[in-house]
Amino acid sequence: MRDVDAGPRVLLKRIRQIMVKPMDPQTRLDRFVEEIAQSMVAEVCSAYVLRADSILELYATFGLNPDAVHLSQLRLGQGLVGTIASSSRALNLSEAQRHPAFQYLPETGEELYHSFLGVPILRAGRTLGVLVIQNEAHRVYSDDEVEAMETVAMVIGELIAQGDLKGLSTAGVELDMEKPVSHHGQSLSDGIGLGHVVLHEPRVVVTNLFNEDTDAELERLEKAIRGLRLTIDDMLARREVAFEGEHREILETYRMFAHDKGWVRRMEEAVRNGLTAEAGVEKVQSDMRAKMQSINDPFMRERLSDFDDLANRLLRQLVGNAGAKASNMPQDAILIARTMGAAELLDYPRDTLRGLVLEDGAPTSHVVIVARAMGIPVVGQAKGVVAVSENGDAIIVDGLAGDVHLRPQQDVQLAFAEKVRFRAKRQEEYRALRTQPNITKDGEEFSLMMNAGLMVDMPQLEESGASGIGLFRTELQFMVASTFPKADAQEKLYRAVISESGGRPVTFRTLDIGGDKVLPYFRNAPDEENPALGWRAIRLALDRPGLFRTQLRALLRASAGSELRLMVPMVSEILELRQSRELIQNEVRHLSKFGHGLPNKVRLGAMLEVPSLLFDLDNLMKEADFISIGSNDLFQFFMATDRGNSHVAGRFDTLGIPFLRALKSIADKAKEHGTSLTLCGEIASRPITALALLALGINKTSMSPAGIGPVKDALLKTDIGALRNELLPCLENGIPDRCARTLIEDFAEKHDIPL
Ligand code: PEP
Ligand code: MG
């Protein structure tokens, strides 16, 4: 009787002998199929490889007509082989011709054979081809035989991935692995990046496939599984389970899966069949990934992808952390990840990063906020991109359109390289404007500052030519951390920001958390139906004075000897500003009692983001030392449109007449009371809206640093008085058949102003 356990092991041993002998790739593949056929007691063994044109080409056969090699072809989904490839599932049939998908290929002479076993050739969950055995007799192949076939298929997968089978196709078509692929995702950060793939979770490249000593390998596997379980327990035991993106629930799921008997058994089986521990883990992971592709149920997919993460961790346990972070980062790295924490992004050397592609990711995810601050183009929601990418592949990230082009063809590469050159030229031109005074064509002064929130933003101050930081979002330090930053860490950051700003004014905004700015470690955050209207920003700060006071103290200490400008977000009624002032005064008293240095002056501003304040402007202007319009939120509440909801976010024009009237009423009141006024939302960073703002009398704005060059360029070329003369009457009377946008566009075109 055949020893089923020994069968696959012997086969793998022979395959290994063929692998190490020098021979040309076609001979090697021919020897493989011959060896497999003999070992599996099959009359036929054939290997089909998937080409870039979605054709499965017969690459080698033992038993079928040898003249059919490189001639026989099946489309993806066509025939049994095509069905296996498109579904990534094995087919085990005792009467192949009865299967509805069976397709007869006369050139192969396969009509003699009844039973059929075909398995996908997988690598990292991706189907690269199909491996088939056939027998004349009606035979049902055992589970062990299926397993053995899957294991050798994996070895062939490695051959394909390493490029061994390149150039063998007589049709001259390249393989599926090398074909260009484009993904359309969501644009999360502007810009274009050309470079080479760096997988954030690099596939631990399993080079050692065949085991020498099954028992020793089983022991290694067991030890690694034990280690994995311990690490998870360890993470769960920490008081603050606050790994970014790794909340307690996920870890609990991981713990459950790490004990999953089926998963462990399948890996052990692969090792018993002759693979090393790591190759066994990879085999089971690859099967799982393939399964994941055909599952639509999001819950199931999520579970399978948890197993995927777990397998990656296990592989790292087995091969150590070697390769966990790409050691030889290309100089033009484009990171690809399913998901990533902000702190992980900051671990990469900034000067080598050209882009980021995520399978998930949303405009408000922390990693995206940080990437934007670093000026890196980001595309999110690029589903499936990890599976089709290999380290070192050429790639283009188009953060403007939300597209990713993997292994692009030369014409696409050239077109994008041209775009990048054009953008770089524009940047040069903007850089040249930095030293020019901020005065419009007709002599009106304006001031352009930048928004910031992390130390990585600071070099942009010099680079963009901003005259200061009009909005420092202090919550970003909290958002990228895994626990509440301690008082001294806060103070250290504020000190560093003040020192880096080299005397240019900095306006710190006190914590604006809540709403879409979620802190994963903030345990007592309530579940809210409408977080944007909920317990956030100044509301939370006043209800949690401990948190607020710690921050105020850190700000006061960091600004000792200079002026502290701070502003509070989301003020809805003036009382909140008054209460904030009281808290600040208490802290000043406390610090001076203990002899700490204090700021020369503290100026307290209010962010105008809630429309209620529009109806209390006189009092507001009297009470606040300065006002900063947060136009992102003000517009959201003014028009009742969720700024983060893509179905409505672009629905209304920020240059709509009612909103412009509201802005003008603020500007007029600020002027009347002599209160300093700034605007720091996104509309400040687009030339067309920036023109409107200055025409309304808002001459100080703060924006993302990339906006400063184009806005300055446009303002320098504008006779703002002339635009004002056209725009203001329209605000008073309404514009019957034109909106303010077309009015400004027409004006800009007439006067040659770049928008
Ligand atoms: C705003 O709302 O316009 C603003 C600048 O604040 P944030 O975008 O941080 O809410
Ligand atoms: Mg806001």
XYZ file of C-alpha atoms and ligand atoms in Angstrom, residues 509 512 609 633 643, ligand 2:
6
model
C -5.348 75.968 19.044
C -9.954 69.940 19.232
C -16.997 77.837 13.451
C -16.652 73.707 10.214
C -17.668 67.806 5.645
Mg -12.777 73.148 12.841
